[in-house]
PDB file of C-alpha atoms in Angstrom:
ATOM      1  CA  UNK A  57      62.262  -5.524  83.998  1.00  0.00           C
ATOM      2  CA  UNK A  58      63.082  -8.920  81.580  1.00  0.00           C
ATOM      3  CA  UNK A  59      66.394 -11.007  82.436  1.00  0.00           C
ATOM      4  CA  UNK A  60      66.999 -12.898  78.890  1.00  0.00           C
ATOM      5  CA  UNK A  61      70.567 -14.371  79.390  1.00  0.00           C
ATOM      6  CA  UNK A  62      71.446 -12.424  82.058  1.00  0.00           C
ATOM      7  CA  UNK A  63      70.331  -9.014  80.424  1.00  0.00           C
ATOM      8  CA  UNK A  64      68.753  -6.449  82.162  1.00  0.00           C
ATOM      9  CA  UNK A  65      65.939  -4.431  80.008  1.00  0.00           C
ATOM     10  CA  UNK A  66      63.653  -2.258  80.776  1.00  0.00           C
ATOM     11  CA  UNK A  67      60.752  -0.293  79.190  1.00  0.00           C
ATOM     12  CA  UNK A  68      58.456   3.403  80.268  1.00  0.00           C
ATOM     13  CA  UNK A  69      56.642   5.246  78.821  1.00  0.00           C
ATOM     14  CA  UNK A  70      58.692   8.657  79.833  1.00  0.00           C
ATOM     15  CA  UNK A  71      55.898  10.981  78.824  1.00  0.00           C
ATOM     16  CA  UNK A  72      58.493  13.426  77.343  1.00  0.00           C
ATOM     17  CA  UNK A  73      62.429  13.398  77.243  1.00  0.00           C
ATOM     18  CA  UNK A  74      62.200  17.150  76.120  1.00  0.00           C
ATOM     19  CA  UNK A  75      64.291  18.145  79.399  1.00  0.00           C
ATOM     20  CA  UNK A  76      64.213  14.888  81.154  1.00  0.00           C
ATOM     21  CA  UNK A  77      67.154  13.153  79.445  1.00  0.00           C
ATOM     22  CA  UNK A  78      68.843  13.338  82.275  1.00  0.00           C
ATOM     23  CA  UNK A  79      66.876  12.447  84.486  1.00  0.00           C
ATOM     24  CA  UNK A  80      66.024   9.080  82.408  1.00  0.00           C
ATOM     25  CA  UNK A  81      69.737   7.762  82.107  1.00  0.00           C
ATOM     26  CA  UNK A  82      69.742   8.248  86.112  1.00  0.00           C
ATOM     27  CA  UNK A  83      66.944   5.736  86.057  1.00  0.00           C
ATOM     28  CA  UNK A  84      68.392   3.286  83.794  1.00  0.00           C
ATOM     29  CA  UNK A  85      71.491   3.389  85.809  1.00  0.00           C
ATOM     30  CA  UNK A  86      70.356   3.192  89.355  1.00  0.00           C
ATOM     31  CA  UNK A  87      68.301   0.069  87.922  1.00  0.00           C
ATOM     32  CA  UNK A  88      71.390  -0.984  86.533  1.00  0.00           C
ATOM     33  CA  UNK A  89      69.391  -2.024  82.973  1.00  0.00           C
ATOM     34  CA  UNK A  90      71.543  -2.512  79.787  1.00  0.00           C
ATOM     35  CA  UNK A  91      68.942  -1.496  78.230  1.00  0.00           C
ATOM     36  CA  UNK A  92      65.779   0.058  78.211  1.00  0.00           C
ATOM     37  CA  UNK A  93      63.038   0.396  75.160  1.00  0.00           C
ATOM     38  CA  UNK A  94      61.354   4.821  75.719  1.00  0.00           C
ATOM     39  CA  UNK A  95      58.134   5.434  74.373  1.00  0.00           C
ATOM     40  CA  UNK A  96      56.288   8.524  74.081  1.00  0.00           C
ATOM     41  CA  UNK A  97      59.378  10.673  74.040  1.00  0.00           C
ATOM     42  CA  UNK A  98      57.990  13.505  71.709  1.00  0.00           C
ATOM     43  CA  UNK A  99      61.422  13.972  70.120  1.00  0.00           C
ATOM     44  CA  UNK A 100      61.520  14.729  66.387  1.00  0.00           C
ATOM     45  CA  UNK A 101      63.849  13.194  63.645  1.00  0.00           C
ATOM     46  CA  UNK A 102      65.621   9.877  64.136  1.00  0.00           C
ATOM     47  CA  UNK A 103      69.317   9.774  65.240  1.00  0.00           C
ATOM     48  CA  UNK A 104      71.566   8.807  68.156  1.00  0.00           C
ATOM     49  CA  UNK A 105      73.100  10.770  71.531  1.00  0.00           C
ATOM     50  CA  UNK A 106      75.272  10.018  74.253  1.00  0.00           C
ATOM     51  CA  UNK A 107      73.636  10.083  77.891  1.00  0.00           C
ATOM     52  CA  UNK A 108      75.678   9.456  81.039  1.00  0.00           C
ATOM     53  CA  UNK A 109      76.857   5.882  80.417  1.00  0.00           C
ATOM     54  CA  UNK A 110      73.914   5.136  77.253  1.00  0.00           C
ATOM     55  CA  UNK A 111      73.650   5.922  73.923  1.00  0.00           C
ATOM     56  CA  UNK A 112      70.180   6.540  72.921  1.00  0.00           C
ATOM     57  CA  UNK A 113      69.014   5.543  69.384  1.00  0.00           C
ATOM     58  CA  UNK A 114      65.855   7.287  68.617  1.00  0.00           C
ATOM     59  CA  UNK A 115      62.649   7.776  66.053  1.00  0.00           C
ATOM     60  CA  UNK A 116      60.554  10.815  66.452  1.00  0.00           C
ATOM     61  CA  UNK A 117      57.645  12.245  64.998  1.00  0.00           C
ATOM     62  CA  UNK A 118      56.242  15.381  63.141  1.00  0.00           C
ATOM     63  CA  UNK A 119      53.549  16.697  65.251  1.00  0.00           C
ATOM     64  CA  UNK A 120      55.873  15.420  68.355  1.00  0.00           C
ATOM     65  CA  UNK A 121      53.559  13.708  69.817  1.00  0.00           C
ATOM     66  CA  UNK A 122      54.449  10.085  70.026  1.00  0.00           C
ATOM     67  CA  UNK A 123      58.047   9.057  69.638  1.00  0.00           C
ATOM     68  CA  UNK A 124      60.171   6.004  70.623  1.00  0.00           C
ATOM     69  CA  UNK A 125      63.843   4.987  71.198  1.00  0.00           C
ATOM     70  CA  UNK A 126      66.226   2.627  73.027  1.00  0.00           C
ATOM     71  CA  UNK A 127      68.634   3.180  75.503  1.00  0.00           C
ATOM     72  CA  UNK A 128      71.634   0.997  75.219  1.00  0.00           C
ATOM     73  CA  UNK A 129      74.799   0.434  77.906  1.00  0.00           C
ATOM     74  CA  UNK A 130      78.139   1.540  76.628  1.00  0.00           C
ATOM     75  CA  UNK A 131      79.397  -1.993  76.982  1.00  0.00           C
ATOM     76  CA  UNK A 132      77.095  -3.168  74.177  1.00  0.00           C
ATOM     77  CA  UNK A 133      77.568  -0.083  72.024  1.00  0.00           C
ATOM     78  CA  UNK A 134      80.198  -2.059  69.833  1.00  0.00           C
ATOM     79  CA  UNK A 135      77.923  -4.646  69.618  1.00  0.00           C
ATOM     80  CA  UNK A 136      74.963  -3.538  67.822  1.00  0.00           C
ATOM     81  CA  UNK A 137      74.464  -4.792  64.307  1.00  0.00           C
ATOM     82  CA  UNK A 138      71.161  -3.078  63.066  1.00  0.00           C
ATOM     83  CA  UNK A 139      69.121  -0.098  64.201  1.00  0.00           C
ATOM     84  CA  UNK A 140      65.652  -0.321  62.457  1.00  0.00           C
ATOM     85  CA  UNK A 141      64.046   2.981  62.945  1.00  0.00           C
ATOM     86  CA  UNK A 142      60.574   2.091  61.317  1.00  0.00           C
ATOM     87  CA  UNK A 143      58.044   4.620  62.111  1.00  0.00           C
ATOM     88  CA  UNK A 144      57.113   7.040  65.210  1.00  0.00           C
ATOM     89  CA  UNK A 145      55.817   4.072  67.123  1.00  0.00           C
ATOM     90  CA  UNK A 146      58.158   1.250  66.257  1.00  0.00           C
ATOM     91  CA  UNK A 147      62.054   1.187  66.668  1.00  0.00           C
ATOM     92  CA  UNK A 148      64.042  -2.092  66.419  1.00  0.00           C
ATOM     93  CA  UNK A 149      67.748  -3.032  67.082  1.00  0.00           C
ATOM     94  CA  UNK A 150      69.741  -6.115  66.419  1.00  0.00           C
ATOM     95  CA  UNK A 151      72.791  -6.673  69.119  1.00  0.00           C
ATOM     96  CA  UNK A 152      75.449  -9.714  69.724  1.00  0.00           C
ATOM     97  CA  UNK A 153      74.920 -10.817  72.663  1.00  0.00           C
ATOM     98  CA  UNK A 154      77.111 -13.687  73.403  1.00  0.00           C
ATOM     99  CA  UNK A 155      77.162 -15.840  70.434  1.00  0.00           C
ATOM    100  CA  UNK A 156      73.919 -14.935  70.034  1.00  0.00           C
ATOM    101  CA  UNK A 157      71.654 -12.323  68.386  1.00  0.00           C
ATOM    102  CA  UNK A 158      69.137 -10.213  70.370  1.00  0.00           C
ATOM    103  CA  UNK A 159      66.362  -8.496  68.503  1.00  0.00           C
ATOM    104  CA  UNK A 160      64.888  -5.719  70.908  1.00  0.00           C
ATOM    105  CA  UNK A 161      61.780  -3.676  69.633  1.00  0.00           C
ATOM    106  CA  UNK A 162      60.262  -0.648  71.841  1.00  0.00           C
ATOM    107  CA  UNK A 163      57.102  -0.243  70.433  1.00  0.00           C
ATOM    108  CA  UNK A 164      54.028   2.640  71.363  1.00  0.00           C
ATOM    109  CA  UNK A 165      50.710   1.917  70.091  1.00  0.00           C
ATOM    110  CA  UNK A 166      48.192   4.622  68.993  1.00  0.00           C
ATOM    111  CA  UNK A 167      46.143   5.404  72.196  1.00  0.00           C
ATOM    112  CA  UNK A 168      42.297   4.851  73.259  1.00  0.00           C
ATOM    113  CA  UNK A 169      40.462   7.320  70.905  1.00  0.00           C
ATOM    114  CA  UNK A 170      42.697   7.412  68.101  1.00  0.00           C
ATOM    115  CA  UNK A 171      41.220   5.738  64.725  1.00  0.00           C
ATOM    116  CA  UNK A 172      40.922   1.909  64.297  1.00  0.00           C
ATOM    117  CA  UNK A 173      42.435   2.224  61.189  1.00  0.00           C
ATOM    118  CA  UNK A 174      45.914   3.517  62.475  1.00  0.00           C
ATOM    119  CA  UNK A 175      45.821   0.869  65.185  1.00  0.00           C
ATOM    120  CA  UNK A 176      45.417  -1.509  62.972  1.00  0.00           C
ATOM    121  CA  UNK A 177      47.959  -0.060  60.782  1.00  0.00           C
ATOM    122  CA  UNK A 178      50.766  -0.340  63.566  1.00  0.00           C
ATOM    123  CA  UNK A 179      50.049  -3.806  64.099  1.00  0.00           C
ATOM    124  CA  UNK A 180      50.416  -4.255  60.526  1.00  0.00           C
ATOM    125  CA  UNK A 181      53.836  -3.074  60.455  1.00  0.00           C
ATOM    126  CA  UNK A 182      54.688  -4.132  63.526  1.00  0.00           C
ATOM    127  CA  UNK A 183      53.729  -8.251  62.189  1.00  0.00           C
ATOM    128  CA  UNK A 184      56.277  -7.076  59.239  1.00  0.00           C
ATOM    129  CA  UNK A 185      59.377  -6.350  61.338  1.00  0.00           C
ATOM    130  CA  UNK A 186      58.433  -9.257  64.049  1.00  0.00           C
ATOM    131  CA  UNK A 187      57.789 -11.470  60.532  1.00  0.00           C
ATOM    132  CA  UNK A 188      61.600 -10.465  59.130  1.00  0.00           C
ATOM    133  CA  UNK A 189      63.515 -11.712  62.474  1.00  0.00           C
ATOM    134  CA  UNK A 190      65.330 -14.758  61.992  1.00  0.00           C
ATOM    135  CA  UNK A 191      64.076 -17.840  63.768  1.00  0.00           C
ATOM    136  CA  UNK A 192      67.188 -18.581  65.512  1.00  0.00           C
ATOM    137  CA  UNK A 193      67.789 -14.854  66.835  1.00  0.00           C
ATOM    138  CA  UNK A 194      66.285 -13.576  70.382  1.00  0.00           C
ATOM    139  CA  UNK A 195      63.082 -11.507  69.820  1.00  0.00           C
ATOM    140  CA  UNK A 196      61.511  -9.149  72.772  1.00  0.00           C
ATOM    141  CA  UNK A 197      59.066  -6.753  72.005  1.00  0.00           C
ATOM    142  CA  UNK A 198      58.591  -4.126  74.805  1.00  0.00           C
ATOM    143  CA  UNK A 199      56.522  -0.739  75.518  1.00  0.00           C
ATOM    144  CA  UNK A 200      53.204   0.768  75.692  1.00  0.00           C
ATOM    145  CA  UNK A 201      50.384  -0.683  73.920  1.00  0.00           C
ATOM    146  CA  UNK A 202      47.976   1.052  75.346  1.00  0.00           C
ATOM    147  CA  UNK A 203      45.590  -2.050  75.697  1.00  0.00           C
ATOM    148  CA  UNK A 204      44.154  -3.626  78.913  1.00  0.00           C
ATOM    149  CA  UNK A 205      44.400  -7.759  78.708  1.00  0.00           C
ATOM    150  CA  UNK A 206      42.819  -8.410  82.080  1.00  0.00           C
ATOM    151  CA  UNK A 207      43.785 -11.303  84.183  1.00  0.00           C
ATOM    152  CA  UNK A 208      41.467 -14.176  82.344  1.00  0.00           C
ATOM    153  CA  UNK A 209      43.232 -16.462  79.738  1.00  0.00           C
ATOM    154  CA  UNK A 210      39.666 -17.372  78.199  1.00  0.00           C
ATOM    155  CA  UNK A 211      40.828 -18.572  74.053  1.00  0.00           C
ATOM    156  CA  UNK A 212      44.493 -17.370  74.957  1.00  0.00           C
ATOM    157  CA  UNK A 213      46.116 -20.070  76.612  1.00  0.00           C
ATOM    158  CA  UNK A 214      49.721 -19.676  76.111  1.00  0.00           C
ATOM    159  CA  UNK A 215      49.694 -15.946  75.365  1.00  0.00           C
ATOM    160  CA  UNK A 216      48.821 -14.718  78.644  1.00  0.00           C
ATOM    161  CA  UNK A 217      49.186 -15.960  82.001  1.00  0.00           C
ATOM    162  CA  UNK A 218      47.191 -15.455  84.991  1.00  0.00           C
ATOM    163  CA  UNK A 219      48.821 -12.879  86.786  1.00  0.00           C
ATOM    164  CA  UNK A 220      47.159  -9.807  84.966  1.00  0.00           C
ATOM    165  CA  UNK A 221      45.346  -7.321  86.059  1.00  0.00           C
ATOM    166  CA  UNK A 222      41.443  -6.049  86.283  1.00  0.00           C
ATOM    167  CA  UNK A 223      39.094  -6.317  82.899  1.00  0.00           C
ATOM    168  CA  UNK A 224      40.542  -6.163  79.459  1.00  0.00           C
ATOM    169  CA  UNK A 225      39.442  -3.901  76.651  1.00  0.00           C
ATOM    170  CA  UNK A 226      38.716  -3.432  73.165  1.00  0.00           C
ATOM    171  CA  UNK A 227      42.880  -2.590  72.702  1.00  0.00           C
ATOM    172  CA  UNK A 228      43.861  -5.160  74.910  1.00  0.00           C
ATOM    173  CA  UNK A 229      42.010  -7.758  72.658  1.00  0.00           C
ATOM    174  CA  UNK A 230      43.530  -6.628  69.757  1.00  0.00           C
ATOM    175  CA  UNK A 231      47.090  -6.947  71.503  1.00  0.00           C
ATOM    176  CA  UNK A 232      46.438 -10.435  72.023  1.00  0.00           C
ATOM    177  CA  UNK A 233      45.234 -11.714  69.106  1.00  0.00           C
ATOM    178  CA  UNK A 234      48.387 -10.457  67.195  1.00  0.00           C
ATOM    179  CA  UNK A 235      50.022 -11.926  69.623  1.00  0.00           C
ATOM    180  CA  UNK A 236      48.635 -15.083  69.095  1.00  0.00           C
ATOM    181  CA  UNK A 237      48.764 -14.978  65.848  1.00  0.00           C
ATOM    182  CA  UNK A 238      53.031 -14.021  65.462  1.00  0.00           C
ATOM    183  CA  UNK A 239      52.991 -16.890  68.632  1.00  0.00           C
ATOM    184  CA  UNK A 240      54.090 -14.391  71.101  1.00  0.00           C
ATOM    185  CA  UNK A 241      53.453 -14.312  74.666  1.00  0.00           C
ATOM    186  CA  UNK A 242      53.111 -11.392  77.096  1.00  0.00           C
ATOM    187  CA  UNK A 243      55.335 -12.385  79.886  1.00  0.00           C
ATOM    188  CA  UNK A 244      54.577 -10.257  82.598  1.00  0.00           C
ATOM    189  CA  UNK A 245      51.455 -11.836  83.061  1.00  0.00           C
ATOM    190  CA  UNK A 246      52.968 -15.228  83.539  1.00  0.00           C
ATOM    191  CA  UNK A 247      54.485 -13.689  87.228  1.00  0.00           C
ATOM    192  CA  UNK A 248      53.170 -12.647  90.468  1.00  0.00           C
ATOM    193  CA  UNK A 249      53.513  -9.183  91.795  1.00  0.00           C
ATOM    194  CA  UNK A 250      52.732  -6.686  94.757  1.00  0.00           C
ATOM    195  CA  UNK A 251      49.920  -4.433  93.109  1.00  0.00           C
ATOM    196  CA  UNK A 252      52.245  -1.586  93.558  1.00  0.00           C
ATOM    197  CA  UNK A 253      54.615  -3.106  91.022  1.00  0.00           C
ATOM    198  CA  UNK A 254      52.381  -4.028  88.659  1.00  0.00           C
ATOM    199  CA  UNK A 255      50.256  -1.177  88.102  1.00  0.00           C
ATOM    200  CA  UNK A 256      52.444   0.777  85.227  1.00  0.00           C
ATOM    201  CA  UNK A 257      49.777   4.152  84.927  1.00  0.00           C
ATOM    202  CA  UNK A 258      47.876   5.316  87.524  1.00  0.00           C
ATOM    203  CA  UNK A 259      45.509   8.773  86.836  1.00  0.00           C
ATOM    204  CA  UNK A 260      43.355   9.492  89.658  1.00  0.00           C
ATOM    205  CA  UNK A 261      41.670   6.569  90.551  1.00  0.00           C
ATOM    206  CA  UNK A 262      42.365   5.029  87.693  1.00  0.00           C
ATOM    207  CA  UNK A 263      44.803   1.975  87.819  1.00  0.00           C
ATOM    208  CA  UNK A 264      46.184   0.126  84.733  1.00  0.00           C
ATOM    209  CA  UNK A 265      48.391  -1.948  83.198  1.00  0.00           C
ATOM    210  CA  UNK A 266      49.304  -0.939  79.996  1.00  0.00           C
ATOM    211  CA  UNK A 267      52.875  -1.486  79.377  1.00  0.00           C
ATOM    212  CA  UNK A 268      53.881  -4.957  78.099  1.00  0.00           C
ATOM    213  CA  UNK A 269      57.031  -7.498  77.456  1.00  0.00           C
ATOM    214  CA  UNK A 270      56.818  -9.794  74.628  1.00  0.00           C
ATOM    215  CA  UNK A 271      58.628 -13.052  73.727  1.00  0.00           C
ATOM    216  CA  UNK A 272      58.080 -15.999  71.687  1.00  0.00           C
ATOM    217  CA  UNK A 273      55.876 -18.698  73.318  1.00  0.00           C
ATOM    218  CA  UNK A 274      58.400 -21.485  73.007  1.00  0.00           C
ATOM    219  CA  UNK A 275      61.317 -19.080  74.913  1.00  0.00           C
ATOM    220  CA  UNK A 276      58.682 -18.648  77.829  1.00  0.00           C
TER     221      UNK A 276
END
């Protein structure tokens, strides 16, 4: 969870809302999050739907698959400005906040095994809406990037911290150079926390931290 100006915001990957919206807005409540950026939520077509006290903007996909979407609080319902839906993997909305602007962006890149080219691709597109937000307007980019950083900050001082966790990976190194490059850093390795927090997927006895929050360097 990420606490810009008092905000609460969340992101999971939910594996699939198909029969689990319910279950998800429960969550976000209990958590008490204003909002909270969904990936992998295998939901076709792009539009909007009321759950408990959110409204969930969404983009899905045609094989349903992938998927993204937002939840949003219904105190900041009236508030949004802009709701980007970009692709299966990238959703973006603009909200006042304040007298501010806050551009959220729940984002779900194209996992281990899938072609370079489409990763690549999504980080493409993903520099393009990052590239469009206004300089003076709040920017956090949240989800699942499927990448391992690892906990070193060897030729990425600034971007990540050294709170991470185990080795990185090919992914992982391609999730920090574009975020060196759009001067972005991945928060929640600049903070401590029990192992059992950190860890975001665990298969087995495999362990990993795959799900990231994003923010510009200077707003660290």
């Amino acid at each position: 969870t990420c606490k810009p100006a008092g905000l609460r915001i969340g992101t999971a990957n939910v594996g699939t809302m198909r029969g689990r919206s319910g279950e998800v807005a429960d969550m976000a409540q209990k958590r008490r999050l204003d909002f909270c950026c969904l990936q992998e939520t295998r939901w076709k077509g792009g539009s909007s739907r009321r759950m408990g006290n959110y409204k969930f903007l969404w983009m899905g996909c045609d094989e349903g698959m992938a998927g993204v979407g937002i939840l949003v609080e219904q105190r900041w319902i009236e508030k949004l400005l802009e709701v980007k839906r970009v692709s299966e993997r990238i959703i973006a909305l603009r909200v006042m906040v304040g007298k501010t602007v806050l551009n959220l962006i729940s984002v779900y890149a194209p996992q281990v095994g899938r072609e370079l080219e489409e990763k690549e691709e999504f980080y493409i597109t993903l520099g393009k809406v990052i590239a469009a937000v206004d300089a003076g307007e709040h920017l956090l980019v949240c989800g699942d990037l499927n990448g391992h950083v690892g906990a070193t900050t060897d030729d990425f001082e600034g971007v990540l911290g050294g709170c991470g966790f185990s080795s990185g990976n090919v992914e992982g190194e391609m999730l920090l150079k574009f975020a060196d490059a759009m001067d972005l850093a991945v928060t929640n390795t600049w903070f401590t926390k029990d192992e059992g927090k950190l860890i975001t997927f665990e298969s087995g006895d495999d362990r990993t931290v795959v799900d990231y929050i994003m923010i510009r360097k200077q707003a660290k």
